mmCIF file of C-alpha atoms in Angstrom:
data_model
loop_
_atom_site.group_PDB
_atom_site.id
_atom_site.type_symbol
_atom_site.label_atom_id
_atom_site.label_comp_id
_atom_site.label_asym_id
_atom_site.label_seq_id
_atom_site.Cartn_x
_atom_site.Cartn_y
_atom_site.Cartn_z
ATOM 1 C CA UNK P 1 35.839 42.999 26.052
ATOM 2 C CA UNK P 2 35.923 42.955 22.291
ATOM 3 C CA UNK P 3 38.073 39.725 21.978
ATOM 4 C CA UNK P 4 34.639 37.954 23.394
ATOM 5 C CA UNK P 5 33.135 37.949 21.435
ATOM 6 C CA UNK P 6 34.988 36.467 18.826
ATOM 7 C CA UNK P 7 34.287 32.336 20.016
ATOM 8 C CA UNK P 8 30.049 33.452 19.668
ATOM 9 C CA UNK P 9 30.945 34.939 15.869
ATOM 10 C CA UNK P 10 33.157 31.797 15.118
ATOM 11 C CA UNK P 11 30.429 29.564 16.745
ATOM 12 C CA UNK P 12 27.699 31.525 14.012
ATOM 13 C CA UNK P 13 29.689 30.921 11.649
ATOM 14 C CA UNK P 14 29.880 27.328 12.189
ATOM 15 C CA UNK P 15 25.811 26.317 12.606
ATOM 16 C CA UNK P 16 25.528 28.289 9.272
ATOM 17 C CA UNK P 17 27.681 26.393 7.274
ATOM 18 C CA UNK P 18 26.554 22.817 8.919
ATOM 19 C CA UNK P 19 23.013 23.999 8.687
ATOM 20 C CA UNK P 20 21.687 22.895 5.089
ATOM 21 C CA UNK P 21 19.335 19.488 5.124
ATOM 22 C CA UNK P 22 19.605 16.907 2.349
ATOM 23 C CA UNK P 23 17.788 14.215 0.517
ATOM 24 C CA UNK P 24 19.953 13.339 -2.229
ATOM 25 C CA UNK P 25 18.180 11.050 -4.871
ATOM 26 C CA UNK P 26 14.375 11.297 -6.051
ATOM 27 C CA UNK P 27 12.477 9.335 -8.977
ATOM 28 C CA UNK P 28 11.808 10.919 -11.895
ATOM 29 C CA UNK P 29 8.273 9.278 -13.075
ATOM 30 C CA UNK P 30 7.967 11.622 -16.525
ATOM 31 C CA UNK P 31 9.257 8.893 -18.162
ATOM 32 C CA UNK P 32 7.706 5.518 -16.933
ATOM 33 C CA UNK P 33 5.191 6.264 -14.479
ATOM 34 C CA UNK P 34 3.247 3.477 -12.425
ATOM 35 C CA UNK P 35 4.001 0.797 -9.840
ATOM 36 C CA UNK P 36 4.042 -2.767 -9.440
ATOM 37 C CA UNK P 37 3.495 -5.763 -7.127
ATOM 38 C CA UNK P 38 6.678 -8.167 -6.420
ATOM 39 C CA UNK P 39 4.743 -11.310 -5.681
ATOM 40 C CA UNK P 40 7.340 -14.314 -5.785
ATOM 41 C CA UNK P 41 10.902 -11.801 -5.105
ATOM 42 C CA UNK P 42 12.903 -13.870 -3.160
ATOM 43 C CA UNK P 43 14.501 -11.278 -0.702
ATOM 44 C CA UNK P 44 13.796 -11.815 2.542
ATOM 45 C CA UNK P 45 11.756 -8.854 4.029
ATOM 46 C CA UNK P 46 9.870 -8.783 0.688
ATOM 47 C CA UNK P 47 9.360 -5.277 -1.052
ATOM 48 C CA UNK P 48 5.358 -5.282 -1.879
ATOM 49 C CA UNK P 49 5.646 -2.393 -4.105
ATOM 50 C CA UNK P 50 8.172 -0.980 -6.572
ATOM 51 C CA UNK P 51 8.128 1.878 -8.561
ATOM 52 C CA UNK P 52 9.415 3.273 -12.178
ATOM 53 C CA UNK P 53 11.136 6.117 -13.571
ATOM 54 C CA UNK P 54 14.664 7.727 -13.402
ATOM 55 C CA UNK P 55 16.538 8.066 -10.452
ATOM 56 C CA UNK P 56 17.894 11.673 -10.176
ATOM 57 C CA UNK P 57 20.582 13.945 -7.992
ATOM 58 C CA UNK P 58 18.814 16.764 -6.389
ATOM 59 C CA UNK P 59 22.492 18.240 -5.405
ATOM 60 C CA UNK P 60 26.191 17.552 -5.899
ATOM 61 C CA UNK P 61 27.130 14.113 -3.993
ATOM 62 C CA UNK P 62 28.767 11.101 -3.976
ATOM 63 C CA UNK P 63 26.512 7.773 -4.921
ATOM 64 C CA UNK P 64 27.726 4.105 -3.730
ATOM 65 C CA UNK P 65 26.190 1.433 -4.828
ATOM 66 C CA UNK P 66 26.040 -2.517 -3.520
ATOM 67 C CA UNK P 67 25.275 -5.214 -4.588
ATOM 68 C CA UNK P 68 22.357 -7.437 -2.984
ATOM 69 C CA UNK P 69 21.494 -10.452 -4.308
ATOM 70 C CA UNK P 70 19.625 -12.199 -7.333
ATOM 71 C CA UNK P 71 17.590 -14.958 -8.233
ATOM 72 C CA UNK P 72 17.780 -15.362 -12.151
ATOM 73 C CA UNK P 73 18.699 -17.761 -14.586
ATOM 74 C CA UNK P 74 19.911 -15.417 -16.486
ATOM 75 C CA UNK P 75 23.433 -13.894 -16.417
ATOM 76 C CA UNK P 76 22.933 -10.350 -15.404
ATOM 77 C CA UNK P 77 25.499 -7.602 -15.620
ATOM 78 C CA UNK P 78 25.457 -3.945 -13.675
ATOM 79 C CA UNK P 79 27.156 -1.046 -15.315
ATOM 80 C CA UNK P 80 28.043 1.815 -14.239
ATOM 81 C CA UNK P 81 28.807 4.952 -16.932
ATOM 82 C CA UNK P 82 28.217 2.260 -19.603
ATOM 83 C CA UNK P 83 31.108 -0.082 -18.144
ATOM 84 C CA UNK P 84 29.874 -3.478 -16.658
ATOM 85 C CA UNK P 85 31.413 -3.610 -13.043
ATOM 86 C CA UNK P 86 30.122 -6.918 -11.552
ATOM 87 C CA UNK P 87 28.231 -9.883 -13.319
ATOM 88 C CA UNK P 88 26.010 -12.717 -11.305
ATOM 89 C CA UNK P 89 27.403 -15.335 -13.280
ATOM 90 C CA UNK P 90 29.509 -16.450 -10.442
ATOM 91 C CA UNK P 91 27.599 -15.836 -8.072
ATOM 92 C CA UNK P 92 24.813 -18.174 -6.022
ATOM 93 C CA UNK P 93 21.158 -17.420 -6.324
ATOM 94 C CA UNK P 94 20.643 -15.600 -2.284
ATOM 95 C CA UNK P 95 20.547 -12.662 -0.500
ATOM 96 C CA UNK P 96 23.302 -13.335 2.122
ATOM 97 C CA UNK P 97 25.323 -10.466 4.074
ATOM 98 C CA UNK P 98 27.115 -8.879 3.918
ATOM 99 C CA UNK P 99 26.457 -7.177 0.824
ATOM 100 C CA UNK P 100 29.405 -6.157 -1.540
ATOM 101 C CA UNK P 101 30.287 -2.764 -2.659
ATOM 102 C CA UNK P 102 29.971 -2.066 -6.422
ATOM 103 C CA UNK P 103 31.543 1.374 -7.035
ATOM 104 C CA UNK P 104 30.534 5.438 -7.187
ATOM 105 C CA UNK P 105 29.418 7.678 -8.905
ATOM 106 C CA UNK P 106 30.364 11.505 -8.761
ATOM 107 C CA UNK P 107 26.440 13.297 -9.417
ATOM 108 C CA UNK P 108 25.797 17.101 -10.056
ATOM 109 C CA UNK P 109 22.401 18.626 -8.872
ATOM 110 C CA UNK P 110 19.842 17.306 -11.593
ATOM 111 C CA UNK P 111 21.626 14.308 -13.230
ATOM 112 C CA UNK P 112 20.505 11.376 -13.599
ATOM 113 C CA UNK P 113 22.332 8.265 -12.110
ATOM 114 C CA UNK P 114 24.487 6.843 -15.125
ATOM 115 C CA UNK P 115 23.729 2.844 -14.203
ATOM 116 C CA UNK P 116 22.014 0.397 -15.757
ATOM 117 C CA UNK P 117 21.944 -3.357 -16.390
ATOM 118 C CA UNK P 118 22.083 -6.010 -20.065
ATOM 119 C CA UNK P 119 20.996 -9.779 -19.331
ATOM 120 C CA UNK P 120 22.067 -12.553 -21.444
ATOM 121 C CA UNK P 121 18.559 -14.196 -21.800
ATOM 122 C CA UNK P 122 15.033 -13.080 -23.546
ATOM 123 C CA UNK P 123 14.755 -11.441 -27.107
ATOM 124 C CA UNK P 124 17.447 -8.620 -28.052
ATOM 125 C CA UNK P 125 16.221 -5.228 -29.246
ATOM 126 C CA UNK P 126 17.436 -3.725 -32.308
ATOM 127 C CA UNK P 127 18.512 -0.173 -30.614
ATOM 128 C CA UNK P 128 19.443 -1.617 -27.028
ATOM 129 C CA UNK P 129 19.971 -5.173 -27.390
ATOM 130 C CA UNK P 130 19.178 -6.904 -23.951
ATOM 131 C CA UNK P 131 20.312 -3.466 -21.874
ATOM 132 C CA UNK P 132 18.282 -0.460 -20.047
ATOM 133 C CA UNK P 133 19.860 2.507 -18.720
ATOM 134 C CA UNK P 134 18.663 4.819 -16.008
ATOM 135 C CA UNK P 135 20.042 7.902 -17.678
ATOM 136 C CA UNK P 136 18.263 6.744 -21.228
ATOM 137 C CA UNK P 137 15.035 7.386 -21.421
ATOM 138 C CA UNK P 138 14.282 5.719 -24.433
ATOM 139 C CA UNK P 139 16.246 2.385 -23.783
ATOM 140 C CA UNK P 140 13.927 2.169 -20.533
ATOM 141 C CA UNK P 141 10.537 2.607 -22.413
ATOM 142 C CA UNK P 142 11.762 0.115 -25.165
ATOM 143 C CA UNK P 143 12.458 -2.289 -23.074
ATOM 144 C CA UNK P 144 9.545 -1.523 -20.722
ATOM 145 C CA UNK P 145 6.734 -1.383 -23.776
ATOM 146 C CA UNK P 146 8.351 -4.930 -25.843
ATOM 147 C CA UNK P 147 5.944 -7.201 -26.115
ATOM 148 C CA UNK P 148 4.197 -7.437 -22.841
ATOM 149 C CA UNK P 149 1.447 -5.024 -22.046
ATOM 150 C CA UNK P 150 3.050 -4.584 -18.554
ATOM 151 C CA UNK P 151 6.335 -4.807 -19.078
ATOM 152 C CA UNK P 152 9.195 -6.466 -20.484
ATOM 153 C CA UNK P 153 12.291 -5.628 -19.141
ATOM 154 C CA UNK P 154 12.289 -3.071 -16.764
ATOM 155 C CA UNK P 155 14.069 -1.258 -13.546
ATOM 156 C CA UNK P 156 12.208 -1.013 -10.579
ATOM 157 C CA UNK P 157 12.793 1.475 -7.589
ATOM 158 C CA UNK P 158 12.358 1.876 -3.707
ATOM 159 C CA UNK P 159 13.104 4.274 -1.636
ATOM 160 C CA UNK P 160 14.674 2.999 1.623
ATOM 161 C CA UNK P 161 14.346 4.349 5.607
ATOM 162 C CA UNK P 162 17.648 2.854 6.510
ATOM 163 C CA UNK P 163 20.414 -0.337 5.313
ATOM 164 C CA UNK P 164 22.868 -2.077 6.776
ATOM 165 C CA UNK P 165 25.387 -3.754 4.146
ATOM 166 C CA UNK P 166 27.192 -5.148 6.815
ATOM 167 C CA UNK P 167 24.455 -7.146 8.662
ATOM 168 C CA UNK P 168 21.941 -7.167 5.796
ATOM 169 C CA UNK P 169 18.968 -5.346 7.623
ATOM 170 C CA UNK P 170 17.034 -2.998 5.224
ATOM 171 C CA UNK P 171 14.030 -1.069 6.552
ATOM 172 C CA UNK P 172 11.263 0.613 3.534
ATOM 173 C CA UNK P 173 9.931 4.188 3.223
ATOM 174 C CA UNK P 174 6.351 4.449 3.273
ATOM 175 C CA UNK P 175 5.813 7.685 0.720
ATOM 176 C CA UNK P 176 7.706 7.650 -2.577
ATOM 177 C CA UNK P 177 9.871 10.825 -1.826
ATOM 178 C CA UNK P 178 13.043 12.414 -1.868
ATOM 179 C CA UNK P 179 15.867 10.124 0.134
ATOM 180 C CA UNK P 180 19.155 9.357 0.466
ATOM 181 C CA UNK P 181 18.886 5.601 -0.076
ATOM 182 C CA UNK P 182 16.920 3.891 -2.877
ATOM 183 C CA UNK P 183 16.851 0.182 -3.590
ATOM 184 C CA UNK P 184 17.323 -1.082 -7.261
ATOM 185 C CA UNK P 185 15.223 -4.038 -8.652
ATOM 186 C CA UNK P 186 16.365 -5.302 -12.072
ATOM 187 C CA UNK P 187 13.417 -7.622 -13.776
ATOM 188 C CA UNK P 188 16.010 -9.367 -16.871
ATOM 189 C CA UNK P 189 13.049 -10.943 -19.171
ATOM 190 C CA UNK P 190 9.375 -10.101 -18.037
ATOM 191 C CA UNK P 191 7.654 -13.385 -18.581
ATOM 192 C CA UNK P 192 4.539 -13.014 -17.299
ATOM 193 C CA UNK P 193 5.013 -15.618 -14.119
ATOM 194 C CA UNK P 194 8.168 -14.184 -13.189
ATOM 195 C CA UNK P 195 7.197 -10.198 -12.723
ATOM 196 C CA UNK P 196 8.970 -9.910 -9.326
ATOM 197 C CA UNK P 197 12.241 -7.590 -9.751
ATOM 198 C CA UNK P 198 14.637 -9.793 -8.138
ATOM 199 C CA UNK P 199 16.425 -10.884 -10.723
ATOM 200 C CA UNK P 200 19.240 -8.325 -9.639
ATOM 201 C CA UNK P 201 19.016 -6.004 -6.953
ATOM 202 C CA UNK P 202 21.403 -3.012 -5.606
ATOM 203 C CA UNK P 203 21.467 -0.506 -3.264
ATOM 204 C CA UNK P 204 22.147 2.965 -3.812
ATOM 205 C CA UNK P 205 23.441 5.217 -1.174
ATOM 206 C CA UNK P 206 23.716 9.100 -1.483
ATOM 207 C CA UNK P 207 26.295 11.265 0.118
ATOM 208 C CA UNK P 208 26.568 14.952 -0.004
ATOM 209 C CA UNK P 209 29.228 16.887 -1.178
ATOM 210 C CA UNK P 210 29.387 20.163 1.003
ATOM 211 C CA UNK P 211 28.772 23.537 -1.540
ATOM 212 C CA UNK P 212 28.287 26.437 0.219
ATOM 213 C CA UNK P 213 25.831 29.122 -0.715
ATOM 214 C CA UNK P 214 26.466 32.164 -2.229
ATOM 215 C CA UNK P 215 24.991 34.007 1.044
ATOM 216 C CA UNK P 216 27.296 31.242 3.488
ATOM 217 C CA UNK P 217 30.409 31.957 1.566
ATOM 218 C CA UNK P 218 29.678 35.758 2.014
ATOM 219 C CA UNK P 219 28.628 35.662 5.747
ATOM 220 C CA UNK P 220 31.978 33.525 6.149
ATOM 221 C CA UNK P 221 34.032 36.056 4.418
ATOM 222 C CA UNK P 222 32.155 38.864 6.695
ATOM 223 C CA UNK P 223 33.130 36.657 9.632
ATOM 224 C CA UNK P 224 36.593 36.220 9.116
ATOM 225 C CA UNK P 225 36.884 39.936 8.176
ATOM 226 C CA UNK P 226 35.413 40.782 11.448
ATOM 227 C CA UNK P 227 37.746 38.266 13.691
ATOM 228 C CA UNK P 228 40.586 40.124 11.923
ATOM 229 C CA UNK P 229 39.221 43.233 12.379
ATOM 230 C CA UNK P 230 38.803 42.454 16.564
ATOM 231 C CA UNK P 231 42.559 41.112 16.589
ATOM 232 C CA UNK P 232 43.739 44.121 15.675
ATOM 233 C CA UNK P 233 41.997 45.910 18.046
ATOM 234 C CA UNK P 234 42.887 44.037 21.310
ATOM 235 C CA UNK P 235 45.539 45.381 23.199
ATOM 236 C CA UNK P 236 48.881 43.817 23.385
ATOM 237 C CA UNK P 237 49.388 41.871 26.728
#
């Protein structure tokens, strides 16, 4: 009767290790707090609001990145861990699907994302030139605070419900919260008629990389010990 029992422990063993809930990315607002309207952005199924700060890993993942669309006269470039990895200057002011992959990032609980963006138009800053980076604090509020009471240069953020690269479809979150996907709104100069974050925009998706807990890893170990334990115990047919 002992050998069972052993399918229920293995079974346990399983639903706690496939147990644990994510949402992978949330935005930091300690640094540039506040929101904005997009009046004017260009993508279809307009974003009304975005938001600003630093987009942050609340756990060890995997972060891909596409690329949307722009409307900008401006060359824009997107970097990721200071290297620029795609450019719009061949590419056609729109928003068509399907929407191309940009690269990944490997995150640890706590980082923040290490992407950013540099323009080739609009006055050049003495520290940062014509760039912002998420995981620079200070290169966002120069470029934020130059010139313009609201804004100069800035990246804007959204937190997402669902997106489909492939066929273009891209639902909103109501609540600025935790989530796994987060759109990325790049506004390259800031003049005041032109405030609508469309100038580049990405997608970033989240994906977990599985860490068990100190307590899993120990129940695991407790459940293996015990299958071994009932093996050795059942009679030999």
């Amino acid at each position: 009767m002992r050998s069972s029992s052993i399918p229920s422990l293995t079974a346990a063993i399983a639903v706690g290790l496939g147990m644990e809930a994510h949402a992978g990315l949330i935005l930091d607002t300690s640094t540039l707090s506040g929101q904005t309207g997009t009046h004017g952005n260009d993508l279809p199924g307009i974003v009304d609001t975005v938001y600003f700060g630093q987009l942050k890993a609340t756990q060890k993942g995997i972060v891909d990145f596409w690329y949307v669309g722009n409307e900008a006269a401006y060359v824009n470039e997107f970097l990721l861990n200071g290297t620029a990895v795609h450019s719009t200057a061949s590419e056609p002011d729109n928003f068509n699907a399907p929407y191309s992959p940009l690269g990944s990032l490997d995150v640890e609980s706590g980082d923040f994302l290490s992407f950013g963006f540099c323009t080739s138009g609009g006055d050049s800053l003495p520290t940062w030139g014509r760039c912002a980076y998420n995981d620079n604090a200070d290169s966002l509020e120069a470029q934020f605070n130059y010139s313009h009471l609201d804004g100069y240069r800035s990246i804007g953020f959204r937190p997402l419900d669902s997106f489909d690269p492939l066929l273009g479809t891209i639902t909103y979150a109501g609540l600025l919260g935790a989530s796994d996907l987060w759109m990325i709104l790049w506004d390259d100069s800031g003049a005041h008629n032109d405030d609508d974050h469309d100038d580049y925009i990405a997608v970033a998706r989240f994906r977990p990389v599985a860490v068990p807990e100190p307590a899993t890893i120990v129940l695991l170990g407790v459940g293996l010990l015990g299958i071994a334990t009932l093996r050795r115990r059942d009679p030999v047919a």
